[in-house]
Amino acid sequence: MNASDFNTFLSNRNLTVATAESITAGLLSSSIASIGGASSVLKGGIVTYQEELKTKLLSVNPETLQNYSAESIETTIEMVNGLANLGLNSDIYVAVTGVASASVTAYKVTKPIGQIYVAVLFENQLSTFEALLKPDSQEDSRNEIREKTVEFIFDKVVEVILKR
């Protein structure tokens, strides 16, 4: 699903979304905002690329980061709950983490490039998703993974809403 279809889907249902992004570094919110009328669906977003911001802004427990890494479903769940607790009054909260390229980590947790974690909070019900997204080419694979992650999130949010 593309951003235009996603925005129309939310707008037709009078739903709003707020985001907490790590791997996508604002691309999710930016994709939504790139479509005219986005202010009717996008409450806003927080980019918490570094662990310090995950803990300070979203109340992610440092022990979660140490035990599971910043790129884990456990961290993503804490991110989405922290976002929801900010009092943004959004209908949908989305958090995303993952691995876009090889990097040095302080923890002994190895995750493959393209591994993503998504948490969606809608109507006080949490849904989580994991995927391994492979780039089509090695050129600019980092950004390709980020773009595929955004499309994955659009699809999963719609799926969650339609199940209710």
CSV table of N, CA and C in Angstrom, one decimal:
chain,number,residue,atom,x,y,z
A,1,MET,N,0.8,-1.2,0.0
A,1,MET,CA,0.0,0.0,0.0
A,1,MET,C,0.9,1.2,0.0
A,2,ASN,N,0.5,2.2,-0.7
A,2,ASN,CA,1.3,3.5,-0.8
A,2,ASN,C,0.7,4.5,0.2
A,3,ALA,N,1.4,5.6,0.4
A,3,ALA,CA,1.0,6.6,1.4
A,3,ALA,C,-0.4,7.2,1.0
A,4,SER,N,-0.7,7.5,-0.2
A,4,SER,CA,-1.9,8.1,-0.6
A,4,SER,C,-3.1,7.2,-0.2
A,5,ASP,N,-3.0,5.9,-0.6
A,5,ASP,CA,-4.0,4.9,-0.2
A,5,ASP,C,-4.2,4.8,1.3
A,6,PHE,N,-3.1,4.8,2.0
A,6,PHE,CA,-3.1,4.7,3.5
A,6,PHE,C,-3.8,5.9,4.1
A,7,ASN,N,-3.4,7.1,3.6
A,7,ASN,CA,-4.1,8.3,4.1
A,7,ASN,C,-5.6,8.3,3.8
A,8,THR,N,-6.0,7.9,2.6
A,8,THR,CA,-7.4,7.9,2.3
A,8,THR,C,-8.1,6.9,3.2
A,9,PHE,N,-7.5,5.7,3.4
A,9,PHE,CA,-8.1,4.7,4.3
A,9,PHE,C,-8.4,5.3,5.7
A,10,LEU,N,-7.4,5.9,6.2
A,10,LEU,CA,-7.5,6.5,7.6
A,10,LEU,C,-8.5,7.6,7.6
A,11,SER,N,-8.4,8.5,6.6
A,11,SER,CA,-9.3,9.7,6.5
A,11,SER,C,-10.8,9.2,6.4
A,12,ASN,N,-11.0,8.2,5.6
A,12,ASN,CA,-12.4,7.7,5.4
A,12,ASN,C,-13.0,7.2,6.7
A,13,ARG,N,-12.2,6.8,7.6
A,13,ARG,CA,-12.6,6.3,8.9
A,13,ARG,C,-12.4,7.2,10.0
A,14,ASN,N,-12.0,8.5,9.7
A,14,ASN,CA,-11.8,9.5,10.7
A,14,ASN,C,-10.8,9.1,11.8
A,15,LEU,N,-9.7,8.4,11.4
A,15,LEU,CA,-8.7,7.9,12.3
A,15,LEU,C,-7.4,8.7,12.1
A,16,THR,N,-6.7,8.8,13.3
A,16,THR,CA,-5.4,9.5,13.3
A,16,THR,C,-4.3,8.5,13.7
A,17,VAL,N,-3.1,8.9,13.4
A,17,VAL,CA,-2.0,8.0,13.7
A,17,VAL,C,-0.8,8.9,14.3
A,18,ALA,N,-0.1,8.3,15.2
A,18,ALA,CA,1.1,8.9,15.8
A,18,ALA,C,2.2,7.8,15.7
A,19,THR,N,3.4,8.2,15.5
A,19,THR,CA,4.5,7.3,15.2
A,19,THR,C,5.7,7.5,16.1
A,20,ALA,N,6.4,6.4,16.4
A,20,ALA,CA,7.7,6.4,17.1
A,20,ALA,C,8.6,5.6,16.2
A,21,GLU,N,9.6,6.2,15.6
A,21,GLU,CA,10.4,5.6,14.6
A,21,GLU,C,11.8,5.5,15.0
A,22,SER,N,12.4,4.3,14.7
A,22,SER,CA,13.9,4.2,14.8
A,22,SER,C,14.5,3.9,13.4
A,23,ILE,N,14.3,2.7,12.9
A,23,ILE,CA,14.9,2.3,11.6
A,23,ILE,C,14.5,3.2,10.5
A,24,THR,N,13.3,3.7,10.5
A,24,THR,CA,12.8,4.5,9.4
A,24,THR,C,13.1,6.0,9.6
A,25,ALA,N,13.6,6.4,10.8
A,25,ALA,CA,14.1,7.7,11.0
A,25,ALA,C,13.3,8.8,10.5
A,26,GLY,N,12.0,8.7,10.6
A,26,GLY,CA,11.0,9.7,10.2
A,26,GLY,C,10.4,9.5,8.8
A,27,LEU,N,10.9,8.5,8.1
A,27,LEU,CA,10.3,8.2,6.8
A,27,LEU,C,8.8,7.9,6.8
A,28,LEU,N,8.4,7.2,7.9
A,28,LEU,CA,7.0,6.8,8.0
A,28,LEU,C,6.1,8.1,8.1
A,29,SER,N,6.5,8.9,9.0
A,29,SER,CA,5.7,10.2,9.2
A,29,SER,C,5.8,11.1,7.9
A,30,SER,N,7.0,11.1,7.4
A,30,SER,CA,7.3,11.9,6.2
A,30,SER,C,6.4,11.4,5.0
A,31,SER,N,6.3,10.1,4.8
A,31,SER,CA,5.6,9.5,3.7
A,31,SER,C,4.1,9.9,3.9
A,32,ILE,N,3.6,9.8,5.1
A,32,ILE,CA,2.2,10.2,5.3
A,32,ILE,C,2.0,11.7,5.1
A,33,ALA,N,2.9,12.5,5.5
A,33,ALA,CA,2.8,14.0,5.4
A,33,ALA,C,3.0,14.4,3.9
A,34,SER,N,3.6,13.6,3.1
A,34,SER,CA,3.8,14.0,1.7
A,34,SER,C,2.6,14.0,0.8
A,35,ILE,N,1.5,13.6,1.4
A,35,ILE,CA,0.2,13.6,0.7
A,35,ILE,C,-0.7,14.7,1.2
A,36,GLY,N,-1.3,15.5,0.3
A,36,GLY,CA,-2.2,16.6,0.7
A,36,GLY,C,-3.3,16.1,1.6
A,37,GLY,N,-3.6,16.9,2.6
A,37,GLY,CA,-4.6,16.6,3.6
A,37,GLY,C,-4.1,15.7,4.7
A,38,ALA,N,-2.8,15.5,4.8
A,38,ALA,CA,-2.2,14.6,5.8
A,38,ALA,C,-2.5,15.1,7.2
A,39,SER,N,-2.7,16.4,7.4
A,39,SER,CA,-3.0,16.9,8.8
A,39,SER,C,-4.3,16.3,9.4
A,40,SER,N,-5.1,15.7,8.5
A,40,SER,CA,-6.3,15.1,9.1
A,40,SER,C,-6.1,13.7,9.6
A,41,VAL,N,-4.9,13.1,9.3
A,41,VAL,CA,-4.7,11.8,9.8
A,41,VAL,C,-3.4,11.7,10.6
A,42,LEU,N,-2.4,12.5,10.4
A,42,LEU,CA,-1.1,12.4,11.1
A,42,LEU,C,-1.1,13.4,12.3
A,43,LYS,N,-1.0,12.8,13.5
A,43,LYS,CA,-0.8,13.6,14.7
A,43,LYS,C,0.6,14.1,14.8
A,44,GLY,N,1.5,13.2,14.5
A,44,GLY,CA,2.9,13.6,14.5
A,44,GLY,C,3.8,12.3,14.8
A,45,GLY,N,5.1,12.5,14.9
A,45,GLY,CA,6.0,11.4,15.1
A,45,GLY,C,7.2,11.8,15.9
A,46,ILE,N,7.8,10.8,16.5
A,46,ILE,CA,9.0,11.0,17.2
A,46,ILE,C,10.1,10.0,16.6
A,47,VAL,N,11.2,10.6,16.3
A,47,VAL,CA,12.3,9.7,15.9
A,47,VAL,C,13.3,9.5,17.1
A,48,THR,N,13.4,8.3,17.5
A,48,THR,CA,14.2,7.9,18.6
A,48,THR,C,15.3,6.9,18.1
A,49,TYR,N,16.2,7.5,17.3
A,49,TYR,CA,17.2,6.6,16.6
A,49,TYR,C,18.2,6.1,17.6
A,50,GLN,N,18.6,6.9,18.6
A,50,GLN,CA,19.5,6.4,19.6
A,50,GLN,C,18.8,6.0,20.9
A,51,GLU,N,19.4,5.1,21.6
A,51,GLU,CA,18.8,4.5,22.8
A,51,GLU,C,18.5,5.6,23.8
A,52,GLU,N,19.3,6.6,24.0
A,52,GLU,CA,19.1,7.6,25.0
A,52,GLU,C,17.7,8.3,24.8
A,53,LEU,N,17.3,8.5,23.6
A,53,LEU,CA,16.0,9.1,23.3
A,53,LEU,C,14.9,8.1,23.5
A,54,LYS,N,15.1,6.8,23.2
A,54,LYS,CA,14.1,5.8,23.5
A,54,LYS,C,13.8,5.8,25.0
A,55,THR,N,14.8,5.9,25.8
A,55,THR,CA,14.6,5.8,27.3
A,55,THR,C,14.0,7.1,27.8
A,56,LYS,N,14.5,8.3,27.3
A,56,LYS,CA,14.1,9.6,27.9
A,56,LYS,C,12.7,10.0,27.3
A,57,LEU,N,12.4,9.8,26.1
A,57,LEU,CA,11.2,10.3,25.5
A,57,LEU,C,10.1,9.2,25.6
A,58,LEU,N,10.4,7.9,25.4
A,58,LEU,CA,9.4,6.9,25.3
A,58,LEU,C,9.4,5.9,26.5
A,59,SER,N,10.2,6.2,27.5
A,59,SER,CA,10.3,5.4,28.7
A,59,SER,C,10.6,4.0,28.5
A,60,VAL,N,11.4,3.7,27.5
A,60,VAL,CA,11.9,2.3,27.3
A,60,VAL,C,12.9,2.0,28.4
A,61,ASN,N,12.7,0.9,29.0
A,61,ASN,CA,13.5,0.5,30.1
A,61,ASN,C,15.0,0.1,29.6
A,62,PRO,N,16.0,0.7,30.2
A,62,PRO,CA,17.4,0.4,29.8
A,62,PRO,C,17.7,-1.1,29.9
A,63,GLU,N,17.1,-1.8,30.8
A,63,GLU,CA,17.3,-3.2,30.9
A,63,GLU,C,16.8,-4.0,29.7
A,64,THR,N,15.7,-3.5,29.1
A,64,THR,CA,15.1,-4.1,27.9
A,64,THR,C,16.1,-3.9,26.8
A,65,LEU,N,16.7,-2.7,26.7
A,65,LEU,CA,17.7,-2.5,25.6
A,65,LEU,C,18.9,-3.4,25.8
A,66,GLN,N,19.3,-3.5,27.1
A,66,GLN,CA,20.5,-4.3,27.4
A,66,GLN,C,20.2,-5.8,27.1
A,67,ASN,N,19.1,-6.3,27.5
A,67,ASN,CA,18.7,-7.7,27.4
A,67,ASN,C,18.3,-8.2,26.0
A,68,TYR,N,17.7,-7.3,25.3
A,68,TYR,CA,17.1,-7.7,24.0
A,68,TYR,C,17.7,-6.9,22.8
A,69,SER,N,18.3,-5.7,23.0
A,69,SER,CA,18.8,-4.8,22.1
A,69,SER,C,17.7,-3.8,21.7
A,70,ALA,N,18.2,-2.7,21.0
A,70,ALA,CA,17.3,-1.6,20.6
A,70,ALA,C,16.4,-2.2,19.4
A,71,GLU,N,16.9,-3.2,18.7
A,71,GLU,CA,16.2,-3.7,17.6
A,71,GLU,C,15.6,-5.0,18.0
A,72,SER,N,14.5,-4.9,18.7
A,72,SER,CA,13.8,-6.1,19.2
A,72,SER,C,12.3,-5.8,19.3
A,73,ILE,N,11.5,-6.9,19.4
A,73,ILE,CA,10.1,-6.7,19.6
A,73,ILE,C,9.8,-6.1,21.0
A,74,GLU,N,10.6,-6.5,21.9
A,74,GLU,CA,10.4,-6.1,23.3
A,74,GLU,C,10.6,-4.5,23.4
A,75,THR,N,11.6,-4.0,22.7
A,75,THR,CA,11.9,-2.6,22.7
A,75,THR,C,10.7,-1.9,22.0
A,76,THR,N,10.3,-2.5,20.9
A,76,THR,CA,9.3,-1.8,20.0
A,76,THR,C,8.0,-1.7,20.8
A,77,ILE,N,7.6,-2.8,21.6
A,77,ILE,CA,6.4,-2.7,22.4
A,77,ILE,C,6.5,-1.6,23.4
A,78,GLU,N,7.7,-1.5,24.1
A,78,GLU,CA,7.8,-0.4,25.1
A,78,GLU,C,7.8,1.0,24.4
A,79,MET,N,8.3,1.1,23.2
A,79,MET,CA,8.2,2.3,22.4
A,79,MET,C,6.8,2.7,22.1
A,80,VAL,N,5.9,1.8,21.7
A,80,VAL,CA,4.6,2.1,21.3
A,80,VAL,C,3.8,2.4,22.6
A,81,ASN,N,4.0,1.7,23.7
A,81,ASN,CA,3.3,2.1,24.9
A,81,ASN,C,3.8,3.4,25.5
A,82,GLY,N,5.1,3.7,25.3
A,82,GLY,CA,5.6,5.1,25.7
A,82,GLY,C,4.9,6.2,24.9
A,83,LEU,N,4.8,5.9,23.6
A,83,LEU,CA,4.2,6.9,22.7
A,83,LEU,C,2.7,7.1,23.1
A,84,ALA,N,2.0,6.1,23.4
A,84,ALA,CA,0.6,6.2,23.8
A,84,ALA,C,0.4,6.9,25.1
A,85,ASN,N,1.4,6.8,26.0
A,85,ASN,CA,1.3,7.5,27.3
A,85,ASN,C,1.7,8.9,27.2
A,86,LEU,N,2.1,9.5,26.1
A,86,LEU,CA,2.4,10.9,26.0
A,86,LEU,C,1.2,11.8,25.9
A,87,GLY,N,0.0,11.2,25.8
A,87,GLY,CA,-1.2,12.0,25.8
A,87,GLY,C,-1.5,12.7,24.5
A,88,LEU,N,-1.2,12.0,23.4
A,88,LEU,CA,-1.4,12.6,22.1
A,88,LEU,C,-2.8,12.4,21.5
A,89,ASN,N,-3.6,11.6,22.2
A,89,ASN,CA,-5.0,11.4,21.8
A,89,ASN,C,-5.1,11.0,20.3
A,90,SER,N,-4.3,10.1,19.9
A,90,SER,CA,-4.4,9.5,18.6
A,90,SER,C,-5.2,8.2,18.6
A,91,ASP,N,-5.7,7.8,17.5
A,91,ASP,CA,-6.5,6.6,17.4
A,91,ASP,C,-5.6,5.4,17.3
A,92,ILE,N,-4.4,5.6,16.6
A,92,ILE,CA,-3.5,4.5,16.3
A,92,ILE,C,-2.1,5.0,16.7
A,93,TYR,N,-1.4,4.1,17.3
A,93,TYR,CA,0.0,4.4,17.7
A,93,TYR,C,0.9,3.3,17.0
A,94,VAL,N,2.0,3.7,16.4
A,94,VAL,CA,2.8,2.8,15.7
A,94,VAL,C,4.3,3.0,16.1
A,95,ALA,N,5.0,1.9,16.4
A,95,ALA,CA,6.4,2.0,16.7
A,95,ALA,C,7.1,1.0,15.8
A,96,VAL,N,8.4,1.4,15.4
A,96,VAL,CA,9.1,0.5,14.5
A,96,VAL,C,10.6,0.6,14.9
A,97,THR,N,11.2,-0.6,14.9
A,97,THR,CA,12.7,-0.7,15.0
A,97,THR,C,13.2,-1.7,14.0
A,98,GLY,N,14.5,-1.8,13.9
A,98,GLY,CA,15.0,-2.9,13.0
A,98,GLY,C,16.4,-2.6,12.6
A,99,VAL,N,16.9,-3.4,11.7
A,99,VAL,CA,18.3,-3.3,11.2
A,99,VAL,C,18.3,-3.0,9.7
A,100,ALA,N,18.8,-1.8,9.4
A,100,ALA,CA,18.9,-1.4,8.0
A,100,ALA,C,20.2,-1.7,7.3
A,101,SER,N,21.3,-1.8,8.2
A,101,SER,CA,22.6,-2.1,7.6
A,101,SER,C,23.5,-2.7,8.7
A,102,ALA,N,24.6,-3.2,8.4
A,102,ALA,CA,25.5,-3.7,9.4
A,102,ALA,C,26.0,-2.6,10.3
A,103,SER,N,26.0,-2.9,11.6
A,103,SER,CA,26.5,-1.9,12.5
A,103,SER,C,27.1,-2.6,13.7
A,104,VAL,N,27.9,-1.8,14.4
A,104,VAL,CA,28.5,-2.3,15.7
A,104,VAL,C,27.5,-2.1,16.8
A,105,THR,N,27.2,-3.1,17.6
A,105,THR,CA,26.3,-3.0,18.7
A,105,THR,C,27.1,-3.2,20.0
A,106,ALA,N,26.6,-2.6,21.0
A,106,ALA,CA,27.2,-2.8,22.3
A,106,ALA,C,26.8,-4.1,23.0
A,107,TYR,N,25.8,-4.7,22.4
A,107,TYR,CA,25.2,-5.9,23.0
A,107,TYR,C,25.6,-7.1,22.1
A,108,LYS,N,25.5,-8.3,22.6
A,108,LYS,CA,25.9,-9.5,21.9
A,108,LYS,C,24.6,-10.1,21.3
A,109,VAL,N,23.9,-9.3,20.6
A,109,VAL,CA,22.7,-9.8,19.9
A,109,VAL,C,22.9,-9.5,18.4
A,110,THR,N,22.9,-10.6,17.6
A,110,THR,CA,23.1,-10.4,16.2
A,110,THR,C,21.7,-10.6,15.5
A,111,LYS,N,21.4,-9.6,14.7
A,111,LYS,CA,20.2,-9.6,13.9
A,111,LYS,C,20.6,-9.4,12.4
A,112,PRO,N,19.9,-10.1,11.6
A,112,PRO,CA,20.2,-10.0,10.1
A,112,PRO,C,19.7,-8.6,9.6
A,113,ILE,N,20.4,-8.1,8.6
A,113,ILE,CA,20.1,-6.9,7.9
A,113,ILE,C,18.7,-7.1,7.3
A,114,GLY,N,17.8,-6.2,7.5
A,114,GLY,CA,16.4,-6.3,7.0
A,114,GLY,C,15.4,-6.8,8.0
A,115,GLN,N,15.9,-7.1,9.2
A,115,GLN,CA,15.0,-7.6,10.3
A,115,GLN,C,14.3,-6.4,10.9
A,116,ILE,N,12.9,-6.4,10.9
A,116,ILE,CA,12.2,-5.3,11.4
A,116,ILE,C,11.2,-5.7,12.4
A,117,TYR,N,10.8,-4.8,13.3
A,117,TYR,CA,9.8,-5.1,14.4
A,117,TYR,C,8.8,-3.9,14.4
A,118,VAL,N,7.5,-4.2,14.4
A,118,VAL,CA,6.5,-3.2,14.4
A,118,VAL,C,5.5,-3.5,15.5
A,119,ALA,N,5.1,-2.5,16.2
A,119,ALA,CA,4.0,-2.6,17.2
A,119,ALA,C,3.0,-1.6,16.9
A,120,VAL,N,1.7,-2.0,16.9
A,120,VAL,CA,0.6,-1.2,16.5
A,120,VAL,C,-0.4,-1.3,17.7
A,121,LEU,N,-0.8,-0.1,18.2
A,121,LEU,CA,-1.7,0.0,19.3
A,121,LEU,C,-3.0,0.7,18.8
A,122,PHE,N,-4.1,-0.1,18.7
A,122,PHE,CA,-5.4,0.4,18.2
A,122,PHE,C,-6.5,-0.1,19.1
A,123,GLU,N,-7.3,0.8,19.5
A,123,GLU,CA,-8.4,0.5,20.4
A,123,GLU,C,-7.9,-0.3,21.6
A,124,ASN,N,-6.8,0.2,22.2
A,124,ASN,CA,-6.2,-0.4,23.4
A,124,ASN,C,-5.8,-1.9,23.2
A,125,GLN,N,-5.6,-2.3,22.0
A,125,GLN,CA,-5.2,-3.6,21.7
A,125,GLN,C,-3.8,-3.6,20.9
A,126,LEU,N,-2.9,-4.3,21.4
A,126,LEU,CA,-1.6,-4.4,20.8
A,126,LEU,C,-1.4,-5.5,19.8
A,127,SER,N,-0.9,-5.1,18.7
A,127,SER,CA,-0.6,-6.1,17.6
A,127,SER,C,0.9,-5.9,17.3
A,128,THR,N,1.6,-7.0,17.2
A,128,THR,CA,3.1,-7.0,16.8
A,128,THR,C,3.4,-7.8,15.6
A,129,PHE,N,4.4,-7.3,14.9
A,129,PHE,CA,4.8,-7.9,13.6
A,129,PHE,C,6.3,-7.9,13.5
A,130,GLU,N,6.8,-9.0,12.9
A,130,GLU,CA,8.2,-9.1,12.6
A,130,GLU,C,8.3,-9.5,11.2
A,131,ALA,N,9.4,-9.1,10.5
A,131,ALA,CA,9.6,-9.5,9.1
A,131,ALA,C,11.1,-9.3,8.8
A,132,LEU,N,11.5,-10.1,7.9
A,132,LEU,CA,12.8,-10.0,7.3
A,132,LEU,C,12.7,-9.5,5.9
A,133,LEU,N,13.0,-8.2,5.7
A,133,LEU,CA,12.8,-7.6,4.4
A,133,LEU,C,14.1,-7.5,3.6
A,134,LYS,N,14.1,-8.2,2.5
A,134,LYS,CA,15.3,-8.2,1.7
A,134,LYS,C,15.3,-7.2,0.6
A,135,PRO,N,16.4,-6.4,0.4
A,135,PRO,CA,16.5,-5.5,-0.7
A,135,PRO,C,16.5,-6.2,-2.0
A,136,ASP,N,16.0,-5.5,-3.0
A,136,ASP,CA,16.1,-6.0,-4.4
A,136,ASP,C,17.4,-6.0,-5.0
A,137,SER,N,18.2,-5.0,-4.5
A,137,SER,CA,19.6,-4.8,-5.0
A,137,SER,C,20.5,-4.4,-3.9
A,138,GLN,N,21.8,-4.5,-4.0
A,138,GLN,CA,22.7,-4.1,-3.0
A,138,GLN,C,23.0,-2.6,-3.0
A,139,GLU,N,22.7,-2.0,-4.1
A,139,GLU,CA,22.8,-0.5,-4.2
A,139,GLU,C,21.7,0.2,-3.4
A,140,ASP,N,22.1,1.0,-2.5
A,140,ASP,CA,21.2,1.7,-1.6
A,140,ASP,C,20.2,0.8,-0.9
A,141,SER,N,20.7,-0.3,-0.5
A,141,SER,CA,19.9,-1.3,0.2
A,141,SER,C,19.3,-0.8,1.5
A,142,ARG,N,20.1,0.0,2.2
A,142,ARG,CA,19.7,0.6,3.5
A,142,ARG,C,18.3,1.4,3.3
A,143,ASN,N,18.3,2.3,2.3
A,143,ASN,CA,17.1,3.0,2.1
A,143,ASN,C,16.0,2.2,1.5
A,144,GLU,N,16.3,1.2,0.7
A,144,GLU,CA,15.3,0.3,0.2
A,144,GLU,C,14.6,-0.5,1.3
A,145,ILE,N,15.4,-0.9,2.3
A,145,ILE,CA,14.8,-1.6,3.5
A,145,ILE,C,13.9,-0.6,4.2
A,146,ARG,N,14.3,0.6,4.4
A,146,ARG,CA,13.5,1.6,5.1
A,146,ARG,C,12.2,1.8,4.4
A,147,GLU,N,12.2,2.0,3.0
A,147,GLU,CA,11.0,2.2,2.2
A,147,GLU,C,10.1,1.0,2.3
A,148,LYS,N,10.7,-0.2,2.2
A,148,LYS,CA,9.8,-1.4,2.3
A,148,LYS,C,9.2,-1.5,3.7
A,149,THR,N,9.9,-1.1,4.7
A,149,THR,CA,9.4,-1.1,6.1
A,149,THR,C,8.1,-0.2,6.2
A,150,VAL,N,8.2,1.0,5.6
A,150,VAL,CA,7.0,1.9,5.6
A,150,VAL,C,5.8,1.2,4.9
A,151,GLU,N,6.0,0.6,3.7
A,151,GLU,CA,5.0,-0.1,3.0
A,151,GLU,C,4.4,-1.2,3.9
A,152,PHE,N,5.3,-2.0,4.5
A,152,PHE,CA,4.9,-3.0,5.4
A,152,PHE,C,4.0,-2.5,6.6
A,153,ILE,N,4.4,-1.4,7.1
A,153,ILE,CA,3.6,-0.8,8.2
A,153,ILE,C,2.2,-0.4,7.7
A,154,PHE,N,2.2,0.3,6.6
A,154,PHE,CA,0.9,0.7,6.0
A,154,PHE,C,0.0,-0.5,5.9
A,155,ASP,N,0.5,-1.6,5.3
A,155,ASP,CA,-0.3,-2.8,5.2
A,155,ASP,C,-0.8,-3.4,6.5
A,156,LYS,N,0.1,-3.4,7.5
A,156,LYS,CA,-0.2,-4.0,8.8
A,156,LYS,C,-1.2,-3.2,9.6
A,157,VAL,N,-1.1,-1.9,9.5
A,157,VAL,CA,-2.1,-1.0,10.2
A,157,VAL,C,-3.4,-1.2,9.6
A,158,VAL,N,-3.5,-1.3,8.3
A,158,VAL,CA,-4.8,-1.5,7.6
A,158,VAL,C,-5.4,-2.9,8.1
A,159,GLU,N,-4.5,-3.9,8.1
A,159,GLU,CA,-4.9,-5.2,8.5
A,159,GLU,C,-5.5,-5.2,9.9
A,160,VAL,N,-4.8,-4.5,10.8
A,160,VAL,CA,-5.3,-4.4,12.2
A,160,VAL,C,-6.6,-3.8,12.3
A,161,ILE,N,-6.8,-2.7,11.6
A,161,ILE,CA,-8.1,-1.9,11.6
A,161,ILE,C,-9.2,-2.8,11.1
A,162,LEU,N,-9.0,-3.4,10.0
A,162,LEU,CA,-10.0,-4.2,9.3
A,162,LEU,C,-10.5,-5.4,10.2
A,163,LYS,N,-9.6,-5.9,11.0
A,163,LYS,CA,-9.9,-7.0,11.9
A,163,LYS,C,-10.8,-6.6,13.0
A,164,ARG,N,-11.0,-5.3,13.3
A,164,ARG,CA,-11.8,-4.9,14.4
A,164,ARG,C,-13.2,-4.6,14.0
